[in-house]
PDB file of C-alpha atoms in Angstrom:
ATOM      1  CA  MET A   1     -21.993  -1.312  21.904  1.00 77.00           C
ATOM      2  CA  GLU A   2     -22.995  -1.239  18.223  1.00 78.00           C
ATOM      3  CA  PHE A   3     -21.096   1.936  17.739  1.00 81.00           C
ATOM      4  CA  TRP A   4     -17.802   0.494  19.079  1.00 86.00           C
ATOM      5  CA  VAL A   5     -18.142  -2.744  17.115  1.00 87.00           C
ATOM      6  CA  ASN A   6     -18.965  -0.926  13.849  1.00 84.00           C
ATOM      7  CA  GLN A   7     -16.137   1.589  14.247  1.00 86.00           C
ATOM      8  CA  ALA A   8     -13.626  -1.212  15.156  1.00 90.00           C
ATOM      9  CA  PHE A   9     -14.683  -3.283  12.143  1.00 90.00           C
ATOM     10  CA  ASN A  10     -14.487  -0.223   9.807  1.00 89.00           C
ATOM     11  CA  GLY A  11     -11.048   0.591  11.241  1.00 90.00           C
ATOM     12  CA  VAL A  12      -9.795  -2.965  10.655  1.00 93.00           C
ATOM     13  CA  SER A  13     -11.049  -2.950   7.111  1.00 91.00           C
ATOM     14  CA  TYR A  14      -9.494   0.445   6.428  1.00 91.00           C
ATOM     15  CA  ALA A  15      -6.297  -0.899   7.977  1.00 91.00           C
ATOM     16  CA  ALA A  16      -6.373  -3.720   5.435  1.00 92.00           C
ATOM     17  CA  LEU A  17      -6.334  -1.231   2.590  1.00 91.00           C
ATOM     18  CA  LEU A  18      -3.513   0.753   4.287  1.00 91.00           C
ATOM     19  CA  PHE A  19      -1.467  -2.433   4.625  1.00 92.00           C
ATOM     20  CA  LEU A  20      -1.901  -3.302   1.003  1.00 90.00           C
ATOM     21  CA  LEU A  21      -0.675   0.148   0.080  1.00 88.00           C
ATOM     22  CA  GLY A  22       1.982   0.622   2.706  1.00 87.00           C
ATOM     23  CA  GLY A  23       3.308  -3.002   2.690  1.00 86.00           C
ATOM     24  CA  GLY A  24       4.741  -2.529  -0.788  1.00 85.00           C
ATOM     25  CA  LEU A  25       6.260   0.789   0.065  1.00 87.00           C
ATOM     26  CA  THR A  26       7.958  -0.582   3.132  1.00 85.00           C
ATOM     27  CA  LEU A  27       9.608  -3.324   1.034  1.00 81.00           C
ATOM     28  CA  ILE A  28      10.858  -0.741  -1.436  1.00 82.00           C
ATOM     29  CA  PHE A  29      12.088   1.503   1.343  1.00 79.00           C
ATOM     30  CA  GLY A  30      13.767  -1.343   3.125  1.00 73.00           C
ATOM     31  CA  VAL A  31      15.627  -2.834   0.221  1.00 70.00           C
ATOM     32  CA  MET A  32      16.285   0.161  -1.986  1.00 73.00           C
ATOM     33  CA  LYS A  33      16.147   3.141   0.422  1.00 76.00           C
ATOM     34  CA  VAL A  34      14.210   4.979  -2.273  1.00 79.00           C
ATOM     35  CA  VAL A  35      11.734   7.692  -1.184  1.00 82.00           C
ATOM     36  CA  ASN A  36       9.294   6.627  -3.859  1.00 87.00           C
ATOM     37  CA  ILE A  37       6.849   9.510  -4.408  1.00 91.00           C
ATOM     38  CA  ALA A  38       5.435   7.593  -7.361  1.00 91.00           C
ATOM     39  CA  HIS A  39       4.061   4.862  -5.154  1.00 91.00           C
ATOM     40  CA  GLY A  40       0.612   6.507  -5.084  1.00 92.00           C
ATOM     41  CA  SER A  41       0.682   6.483  -8.894  1.00 93.00           C
ATOM     42  CA  PHE A  42       0.791   2.671  -8.809  1.00 94.00           C
ATOM     43  CA  TYR A  43      -2.369   2.778  -6.691  1.00 94.00           C
ATOM     44  CA  LEU A  44      -4.032   5.262  -9.096  1.00 95.00           C
ATOM     45  CA  VAL A  45      -3.122   3.338 -12.251  1.00 95.00           C
ATOM     46  CA  GLY A  46      -4.204   0.005 -10.624  1.00 95.00           C
ATOM     47  CA  GLY A  47      -7.533   1.512  -9.841  1.00 95.00           C
ATOM     48  CA  TYR A  48      -8.172   2.965 -13.297  1.00 96.00           C
ATOM     49  CA  LEU A  49      -7.078  -0.307 -14.965  1.00 96.00           C
ATOM     50  CA  GLY A  50      -9.389  -2.169 -12.702  1.00 95.00           C
ATOM     51  CA  VAL A  51     -12.316   0.001 -13.629  1.00 94.00           C
ATOM     52  CA  ALA A  52     -11.536  -0.397 -17.333  1.00 94.00           C
ATOM     53  CA  LEU A  53     -10.949  -4.123 -17.186  1.00 95.00           C
ATOM     54  CA  VAL A  54     -14.149  -4.748 -15.206  1.00 94.00           C
ATOM     55  CA  ALA A  55     -16.080  -2.864 -17.812  1.00 92.00           C
ATOM     56  CA  ALA A  56     -14.328  -4.844 -20.606  1.00 93.00           C
ATOM     57  CA  THR A  57     -14.490  -8.344 -19.035  1.00 92.00           C
ATOM     58  CA  GLY A  58     -17.225  -8.193 -16.480  1.00 90.00           C
ATOM     59  CA  ASN A  59     -15.029 -10.185 -14.095  1.00 92.00           C
ATOM     60  CA  PHE A  60     -13.716  -8.445 -11.012  1.00 93.00           C
ATOM     61  CA  TYR A  61     -11.115 -11.054 -10.122  1.00 94.00           C
ATOM     62  CA  VAL A  62      -9.670 -11.090 -13.694  1.00 95.00           C
ATOM     63  CA  ALA A  63      -9.457  -7.312 -13.533  1.00 94.00           C
ATOM     64  CA  LEU A  64      -7.869  -7.470 -10.096  1.00 94.00           C
ATOM     65  CA  LEU A  65      -5.104  -9.867 -11.114  1.00 95.00           C
ATOM     66  CA  ALA A  66      -4.436  -8.349 -14.572  1.00 96.00           C
ATOM     67  CA  SER A  67      -4.263  -4.829 -13.162  1.00 95.00           C
ATOM     68  CA  ALA A  68      -1.864  -5.782 -10.331  1.00 95.00           C
ATOM     69  CA  LEU A  69       0.371  -7.646 -12.834  1.00 96.00           C
ATOM     70  CA  VAL A  70       0.402  -4.793 -15.326  1.00 96.00           C
ATOM     71  CA  VAL A  71       1.299  -2.275 -12.540  1.00 96.00           C
ATOM     72  CA  ALA A  72       4.035  -4.666 -11.278  1.00 96.00           C
ATOM     73  CA  LEU A  73       5.549  -4.854 -14.850  1.00 95.00           C
ATOM     74  CA  GLY A  74       5.404  -1.052 -15.011  1.00 94.00           C
ATOM     75  CA  GLY A  75       7.214  -0.867 -11.677  1.00 92.00           C
ATOM     76  CA  ALA A  76       9.939  -3.175 -12.902  1.00 93.00           C
ATOM     77  CA  VAL A  77      10.498  -1.085 -16.059  1.00 93.00           C
ATOM     78  CA  LEU A  78      10.507   2.150 -14.035  1.00 91.00           C
ATOM     79  CA  GLU A  79      13.193   0.747 -11.657  1.00 89.00           C
ATOM     80  CA  ARG A  80      15.332  -0.668 -14.501  1.00 89.00           C
ATOM     81  CA  VAL A  81      15.113   2.338 -16.837  1.00 90.00           C
ATOM     82  CA  PHE A  82      15.001   5.319 -14.523  1.00 88.00           C
ATOM     83  CA  LEU A  83      15.790   4.609 -10.895  1.00 85.00           C
ATOM     84  CA  ARG A  84      18.892   2.419 -11.468  1.00 84.00           C
ATOM     85  CA  ALA A  85      20.590   5.287 -13.247  1.00 83.00           C
ATOM     86  CA  VAL A  86      20.396   7.439 -10.102  1.00 84.00           C
ATOM     87  CA  GLU A  87      21.062   4.703  -7.491  1.00 78.00           C
ATOM     88  CA  GLY A  88      22.516   6.018  -4.292  1.00 77.00           C
ATOM     89  CA  ASP A  89      21.462   9.607  -5.023  1.00 83.00           C
ATOM     90  CA  ASP A  90      18.484  10.198  -2.677  1.00 83.00           C
ATOM     91  CA  LEU A  91      17.666  13.739  -3.831  1.00 87.00           C
ATOM     92  CA  ARG A  92      17.604  12.764  -7.460  1.00 89.00           C
ATOM     93  CA  GLN A  93      15.560   9.637  -6.828  1.00 88.00           C
ATOM     94  CA  MET A  94      12.980  11.544  -4.896  1.00 89.00           C
ATOM     95  CA  LEU A  95      12.849  14.320  -7.558  1.00 92.00           C
ATOM     96  CA  LEU A  96      12.615  11.654 -10.290  1.00 92.00           C
ATOM     97  CA  THR A  97       9.821   9.777  -8.663  1.00 92.00           C
ATOM     98  CA  MET A  98       8.041  13.111  -8.077  1.00 93.00           C
ATOM     99  CA  GLY A  99       8.248  13.895 -11.815  1.00 93.00           C
ATOM    100  CA  ILE A 100       7.021  10.443 -12.703  1.00 94.00           C
ATOM    101  CA  ALA A 101       4.091  10.766 -10.313  1.00 94.00           C
ATOM    102  CA  LEU A 102       3.133  14.037 -11.957  1.00 94.00           C
ATOM    103  CA  PHE A 103       3.472  12.670 -15.423  1.00 94.00           C
ATOM    104  CA  VAL A 104       1.331   9.619 -14.483  1.00 94.00           C
ATOM    105  CA  GLN A 105      -1.370  11.824 -12.953  1.00 92.00           C
ATOM    106  CA  ASP A 106      -1.571  13.912 -16.162  1.00 93.00           C
ATOM    107  CA  ALA A 107      -1.573  10.844 -18.342  1.00 94.00           C
ATOM    108  CA  CYS A 108      -4.446   9.300 -16.333  1.00 93.00           C
ATOM    109  CA  LEU A 109      -6.293  12.630 -16.560  1.00 93.00           C
ATOM    110  CA  LEU A 110      -5.830  12.585 -20.336  1.00 94.00           C
ATOM    111  CA  VAL A 111      -6.984   8.936 -20.707  1.00 93.00           C
ATOM    112  CA  TRP A 112      -9.834   8.685 -18.218  1.00 92.00           C
ATOM    113  CA  GLY A 113     -10.826  12.370 -17.831  1.00 89.00           C
ATOM    114  CA  GLY A 114     -11.569  14.223 -14.588  1.00 87.00           C
ATOM    115  CA  ASP A 115     -14.657  12.362 -13.489  1.00 90.00           C
ATOM    116  CA  PRO A 116     -14.571  10.009 -10.537  1.00 92.00           C
ATOM    117  CA  PHE A 117     -15.206   6.271 -11.121  1.00 91.00           C
ATOM    118  CA  ASN A 118     -16.642   3.649  -8.799  1.00 89.00           C
ATOM    119  CA  LEU A 119     -15.542   0.104  -9.663  1.00 88.00           C
ATOM    120  CA  ARG A 120     -18.529  -2.251  -9.656  1.00 84.00           C
ATOM    121  CA  GLY A 121     -17.456  -5.553  -8.082  1.00 84.00           C
ATOM    122  CA  PRO A 122     -19.522  -8.696  -7.840  1.00 87.00           C
ATOM    123  CA  ALA A 123     -23.154  -8.204  -6.805  1.00 88.00           C
ATOM    124  CA  TYR A 124     -22.472  -9.818  -3.366  1.00 90.00           C
ATOM    125  CA  PHE A 125     -20.025  -7.030  -2.543  1.00 87.00           C
ATOM    126  CA  SER A 126     -23.157  -4.808  -1.931  1.00 86.00           C
ATOM    127  CA  GLN A 127     -24.581  -7.398   0.586  1.00 88.00           C
ATOM    128  CA  SER A 128     -23.805  -7.866   4.274  1.00 88.00           C
ATOM    129  CA  VAL A 129     -23.669 -10.726   6.783  1.00 89.00           C
ATOM    130  CA  LYS A 130     -25.046 -10.622  10.253  1.00 86.00           C
ATOM    131  CA  VAL A 131     -23.167 -12.085  13.141  1.00 85.00           C
ATOM    132  CA  ALA A 132     -24.474 -11.814  16.768  1.00 81.00           C
ATOM    133  CA  GLY A 133     -26.803  -9.003  15.680  1.00 82.00           C
ATOM    134  CA  PHE A 134     -24.053  -6.964  14.016  1.00 85.00           C
ATOM    135  CA  THR A 135     -23.856  -6.248  10.303  1.00 86.00           C
ATOM    136  CA  PHE A 136     -20.671  -6.681   8.310  1.00 90.00           C
ATOM    137  CA  PRO A 137     -20.518  -5.592   4.733  1.00 91.00           C
ATOM    138  CA  ILE A 138     -19.008  -8.308   2.450  1.00 93.00           C
ATOM    139  CA  LEU A 139     -16.754  -5.837   0.573  1.00 91.00           C
ATOM    140  CA  ARG A 140     -15.018  -4.838   3.826  1.00 92.00           C
ATOM    141  CA  LEU A 141     -14.684  -8.544   4.736  1.00 94.00           C
ATOM    142  CA  PHE A 142     -13.108  -9.154   1.350  1.00 94.00           C
ATOM    143  CA  MET A 143     -10.616  -6.358   2.035  1.00 93.00           C
ATOM    144  CA  ILE A 144      -9.722  -7.829   5.414  1.00 94.00           C
ATOM    145  CA  GLY A 145      -9.436 -11.351   3.964  1.00 94.00           C
ATOM    146  CA  SER A 146      -7.280 -10.413   0.952  1.00 93.00           C
ATOM    147  CA  ALA A 147      -4.903  -8.384   3.097  1.00 92.00           C
ATOM    148  CA  GLY A 148      -4.620 -11.290   5.553  1.00 93.00           C
ATOM    149  CA  VAL A 149      -3.898 -13.767   2.805  1.00 94.00           C
ATOM    150  CA  LEU A 150      -1.278 -11.514   1.146  1.00 92.00           C
ATOM    151  CA  PHE A 151       0.383 -10.867   4.477  1.00 91.00           C
ATOM    152  CA  ALA A 152       0.555 -14.663   5.181  1.00 93.00           C
ATOM    153  CA  VAL A 153       2.001 -15.334   1.673  1.00 92.00           C
ATOM    154  CA  LEU A 154       4.506 -12.490   1.897  1.00 88.00           C
ATOM    155  CA  TRP A 155       5.587 -13.459   5.469  1.00 87.00           C
ATOM    156  CA  TRP A 156       6.145 -17.093   4.287  1.00 90.00           C
ATOM    157  CA  PHE A 157       8.070 -15.793   1.292  1.00 86.00           C
ATOM    158  CA  GLN A 158      10.273 -13.474   3.377  1.00 81.00           C
ATOM    159  CA  GLU A 159      10.791 -15.755   6.405  1.00 83.00           C
ATOM    160  CA  ARG A 160      10.740 -19.253   4.948  1.00 85.00           C
ATOM    161  CA  THR A 161      12.243 -19.059   1.496  1.00 86.00           C
ATOM    162  CA  ARG A 162      15.775 -18.624   0.115  1.00 84.00           C
ATOM    163  CA  ALA A 163      14.614 -15.644  -1.909  1.00 81.00           C
ATOM    164  CA  GLY A 164      13.132 -14.102   1.186  1.00 80.00           C
ATOM    165  CA  ALA A 165      16.431 -14.622   3.053  1.00 83.00           C
ATOM    166  CA  MET A 166      18.188 -12.770   0.254  1.00 81.00           C
ATOM    167  CA  VAL A 167      15.721  -9.882   0.565  1.00 78.00           C
ATOM    168  CA  ARG A 168      16.374  -9.704   4.356  1.00 76.00           C
ATOM    169  CA  ALA A 169      20.072  -9.825   3.782  1.00 79.00           C
ATOM    170  CA  ALA A 170      19.820  -6.925   1.231  1.00 75.00           C
ATOM    171  CA  VAL A 171      17.856  -4.881   3.783  1.00 70.00           C
ATOM    172  CA  ASP A 172      20.561  -5.316   6.433  1.00 72.00           C
ATOM    173  CA  ASN A 173      23.660  -4.951   4.234  1.00 75.00           C
ATOM    174  CA  ALA A 174      23.379  -4.652   0.493  1.00 73.00           C
ATOM    175  CA  GLU A 175      27.144  -4.494  -0.080  1.00 77.00           C
ATOM    176  CA  MET A 176      27.885  -7.740   1.890  1.00 80.00           C
ATOM    177  CA  THR A 177      24.901  -9.373   0.156  1.00 79.00           C
ATOM    178  CA  GLU A 178      26.352  -8.559  -3.241  1.00 78.00           C
ATOM    179  CA  ALA A 179      29.809  -9.729  -2.138  1.00 81.00           C
ATOM    180  CA  LEU A 180      28.250 -13.174  -1.369  1.00 78.00           C
ATOM    181  CA  GLY A 181      27.380 -13.540  -5.097  1.00 79.00           C
ATOM    182  CA  ILE A 182      23.676 -12.492  -4.919  1.00 80.00           C
ATOM    183  CA  ASN A 183      22.566 -10.369  -7.784  1.00 83.00           C
ATOM    184  CA  VAL A 184      21.309  -7.335  -5.760  1.00 82.00           C
ATOM    185  CA  PRO A 185      20.231  -5.247  -8.758  1.00 84.00           C
ATOM    186  CA  ILE A 186      17.832  -8.006  -9.970  1.00 87.00           C
ATOM    187  CA  LEU A 187      16.654  -8.458  -6.372  1.00 84.00           C
ATOM    188  CA  ARG A 188      15.933  -4.744  -6.066  1.00 85.00           C
ATOM    189  CA  MET A 189      13.995  -4.758  -9.360  1.00 89.00           C
ATOM    190  CA  ALA A 190      11.875  -7.770  -8.185  1.00 90.00           C
ATOM    191  CA  VAL A 191      11.190  -6.094  -4.858  1.00 88.00           C
ATOM    192  CA  PHE A 192      10.178  -2.826  -6.569  1.00 90.00           C
ATOM    193  CA  ALA A 193       7.856  -4.803  -8.845  1.00 93.00           C
ATOM    194  CA  LEU A 194       6.416  -6.570  -5.849  1.00 91.00           C
ATOM    195  CA  GLY A 195       5.806  -3.301  -4.122  1.00 90.00           C
ATOM    196  CA  ALA A 196       4.099  -1.924  -7.217  1.00 93.00           C
ATOM    197  CA  LEU A 197       2.001  -5.090  -7.442  1.00 94.00           C
ATOM    198  CA  LEU A 198       0.713  -4.525  -3.897  1.00 93.00           C
ATOM    199  CA  ALA A 199      -0.167  -0.931  -4.633  1.00 93.00           C
ATOM    200  CA  GLY A 200      -1.852  -1.883  -7.930  1.00 94.00           C
ATOM    201  CA  PHE A 201      -3.889  -4.543  -6.016  1.00 94.00           C
ATOM    202  CA  ALA A 202      -4.797  -1.913  -3.402  1.00 93.00           C
ATOM    203  CA  GLY A 203      -5.817   0.488  -6.130  1.00 94.00           C
ATOM    204  CA  VAL A 204      -8.375  -2.038  -7.597  1.00 94.00           C
ATOM    205  CA  VAL A 205      -9.770  -2.912  -4.124  1.00 93.00           C
ATOM    206  CA  GLY A 206      -9.781   0.757  -3.093  1.00 91.00           C
ATOM    207  CA  SER A 207     -11.675   1.865  -6.230  1.00 92.00           C
ATOM    208  CA  ALA A 208     -14.431  -0.592  -5.294  1.00 90.00           C
ATOM    209  CA  PHE A 209     -14.383   0.731  -1.745  1.00 89.00           C
ATOM    210  CA  MET A 210     -14.126   4.536  -2.181  1.00 88.00           C
ATOM    211  CA  GLY A 211     -13.804   5.181  -5.841  1.00 91.00           C
ATOM    212  CA  ILE A 212     -10.952   6.482  -7.927  1.00 93.00           C
ATOM    213  CA  TYR A 213     -10.435  10.099  -9.142  1.00 92.00           C
ATOM    214  CA  PRO A 214      -7.627  12.430 -10.229  1.00 91.00           C
ATOM    215  CA  GLY A 215      -5.391  13.506  -7.313  1.00 90.00           C
ATOM    216  CA  LEU A 216      -6.178  10.502  -5.152  1.00 92.00           C
ATOM    217  CA  ASP A 217      -2.551   9.256  -5.632  1.00 89.00           C
ATOM    218  CA  PHE A 218      -1.225  12.263  -3.656  1.00 91.00           C
ATOM    219  CA  GLU A 219      -4.081  12.172  -1.203  1.00 90.00           C
ATOM    220  CA  ILE A 220      -3.352   8.565  -0.150  1.00 89.00           C
ATOM    221  CA  LEU A 221       0.468   8.712  -0.389  1.00 89.00           C
ATOM    222  CA  PRO A 222       0.900  10.382   3.100  1.00 88.00           C
ATOM    223  CA  TYR A 223      -1.032   7.449   4.602  1.00 88.00           C
ATOM    224  CA  ALA A 224       1.432   4.970   3.131  1.00 88.00           C
ATOM    225  CA  PHE A 225       4.437   6.923   4.400  1.00 88.00           C
ATOM    226  CA  VAL A 226       2.868   6.984   7.942  1.00 88.00           C
ATOM    227  CA  VAL A 227       2.551   3.195   7.750  1.00 88.00           C
ATOM    228  CA  VAL A 228       6.192   2.821   6.820  1.00 87.00           C
ATOM    229  CA  ILE A 229       7.494   5.305   9.410  1.00 86.00           C
ATOM    230  CA  VAL A 230       5.441   3.890  12.254  1.00 87.00           C
ATOM    231  CA  GLY A 231       5.976   0.200  11.359  1.00 86.00           C
ATOM    232  CA  GLY A 232       9.674   0.468  10.429  1.00 82.00           C
ATOM    233  CA  MET A 233      11.311   0.196   7.037  1.00 77.00           C
ATOM    234  CA  GLY A 234      11.374  -3.274   5.458  1.00 74.00           C
ATOM    235  CA  SER A 235       9.138  -4.838   8.109  1.00 80.00           C
ATOM    236  CA  LEU A 236       5.951  -6.454   6.889  1.00 84.00           C
ATOM    237  CA  GLY A 237       4.832  -7.189  10.415  1.00 86.00           C
ATOM    238  CA  GLY A 238       5.536  -3.575  11.309  1.00 87.00           C
ATOM    239  CA  ALA A 239       3.471  -2.462   8.343  1.00 89.00           C
ATOM    240  CA  LEU A 240       0.574  -4.603   9.401  1.00 90.00           C
ATOM    241  CA  ALA A 241       0.694  -3.436  13.003  1.00 90.00           C
ATOM    242  CA  ALA A 242       1.045   0.247  11.938  1.00 88.00           C
ATOM    243  CA  ALA A 243      -1.822  -0.086   9.454  1.00 90.00           C
ATOM    244  CA  LEU A 244      -4.017  -1.618  12.146  1.00 91.00           C
ATOM    245  CA  VAL A 245      -3.234   1.183  14.676  1.00 88.00           C
ATOM    246  CA  LEU A 246      -3.701   3.899  12.061  1.00 88.00           C
ATOM    247  CA  GLY A 247      -6.918   2.374  10.637  1.00 89.00           C
ATOM    248  CA  LEU A 248      -8.471   2.243  14.098  1.00 89.00           C
ATOM    249  CA  LEU A 249      -7.250   5.647  15.084  1.00 87.00           C
ATOM    250  CA  ASP A 250      -8.473   7.215  11.860  1.00 84.00           C
ATOM    251  CA  ASN A 251     -12.037   5.784  12.222  1.00 84.00           C
ATOM    252  CA  PHE A 252     -12.346   6.463  15.942  1.00 86.00           C
ATOM    253  CA  GLY A 253     -10.758   9.904  15.551  1.00 83.00           C
ATOM    254  CA  LYS A 254     -13.167  10.923  12.812  1.00 82.00           C
ATOM    255  CA  ALA A 255     -16.228   9.531  14.709  1.00 82.00           C
ATOM    256  CA  LEU A 256     -15.274  10.947  18.176  1.00 84.00           C
ATOM    257  CA  PHE A 257     -13.046  13.959  17.430  1.00 80.00           C
ATOM    258  CA  PRO A 258     -13.772  15.023  13.847  1.00 74.00           C
ATOM    259  CA  GLU A 259     -12.196  18.523  14.437  1.00 74.00           C
ATOM    260  CA  ILE A 260      -8.807  16.952  15.150  1.00 75.00           C
ATOM    261  CA  SER A 261      -8.991  13.746  13.145  1.00 71.00           C
ATOM    262  CA  TYR A 262      -5.713  14.537  11.248  1.00 74.00           C
ATOM    263  CA  PHE A 263      -4.011  15.017  14.650  1.00 78.00           C
ATOM    264  CA  THR A 264      -5.115  11.591  15.837  1.00 75.00           C
ATOM    265  CA  LEU A 265      -3.898  10.131  12.622  1.00 73.00           C
ATOM    266  CA  PHE A 266      -0.431  11.774  12.343  1.00 79.00           C
ATOM    267  CA  ALA A 267       0.354  12.159  16.062  1.00 81.00           C
ATOM    268  CA  PRO A 268       1.522   8.498  16.311  1.00 77.00           C
ATOM    269  CA  MET A 269       4.026   9.159  13.557  1.00 79.00           C
ATOM    270  CA  GLY A 270       5.391  12.170  15.391  1.00 82.00           C
ATOM    271  CA  ILE A 271       5.680  10.193  18.686  1.00 84.00           C
ATOM    272  CA  VAL A 272       7.353   7.272  16.935  1.00 81.00           C
ATOM    273  CA  LEU A 273       9.855   9.600  15.215  1.00 81.00           C
ATOM    274  CA  ALA A 274      10.681  11.326  18.472  1.00 83.00           C
ATOM    275  CA  PHE A 275      11.303   8.198  20.565  1.00 84.00           C
ATOM    276  CA  ARG A 276      11.998   5.459  18.071  1.00 82.00           C
ATOM    277  CA  PRO A 277      13.186   6.854  14.691  1.00 80.00           C
ATOM    278  CA  THR A 278      13.564   3.360  13.148  1.00 79.00           C
ATOM    279  CA  GLY A 279       9.867   2.601  13.736  1.00 78.00           C
ATOM    280  CA  LEU A 280       8.115   0.085  15.968  1.00 79.00           C
ATOM    281  CA  PHE A 281       9.657  -2.880  14.194  1.00 78.00           C
ATOM    282  CA  GLY A 282      12.524  -1.376  12.330  1.00 69.00           C
ATOM    283  CA  ARG A 283      16.154  -2.105  12.964  1.00 65.00           C
ATOM    284  CA  ALA A 284      18.939   0.484  13.271  1.00 61.00           C
TER     285      ALA A 284
END
């Protein structure tokens, strides 16, 4: 029983990290139709900034917010300066974001070197709580809680606000939305910045969970794409459901079938692509 509870809890906490990473990418995919290869770079830069700011300020939460905001600002600049110039050209957008990802990777290597870092969060992150005889690390509970709060805020924003309605309209039909007088370019820049903010947030939390090191951006990027493909482009609910499924499959797959753990992780993506190409919650 303890094995199943621990693996389920670990799977849900890992799913929280996947949602923070993939949630931003699905918004960018949904609104801009950009295959953003640089999304992992937002995660990487957020993690490194978090490590540096915790060392400078000694406050994890200040570092978390500041890093996410800086990454969001960088995302807005990237969209405005580079991506808008190649809007509508999928191949150039993908190659451009690939080039940016490689540049950011080398820049991080130049600034922070090749050694791995582990972000030191508050002291209570290393403690655990016991419920019904089971032990739950506080860091993992924080990951689950922060993902839950951000999902609730984003769902409220998307479903209950005028700005959210404009985002949904842009996902369904950008040309019609623009014809109604909505400034779609500004909307796209804001959504891109929001996606970068979520990835930067995930980078700080992830660096406290599993560290940060050169090359992690490309290691974690496929997981974000799987979340988007399985959940459906532009669907936050789909991203959450997909992250939960993948987090559980990844943990149970590595524990029960370590030889085929990648198969258990990526098989759902192949099945979804074969029978529902728009994703579980995506719309054609």
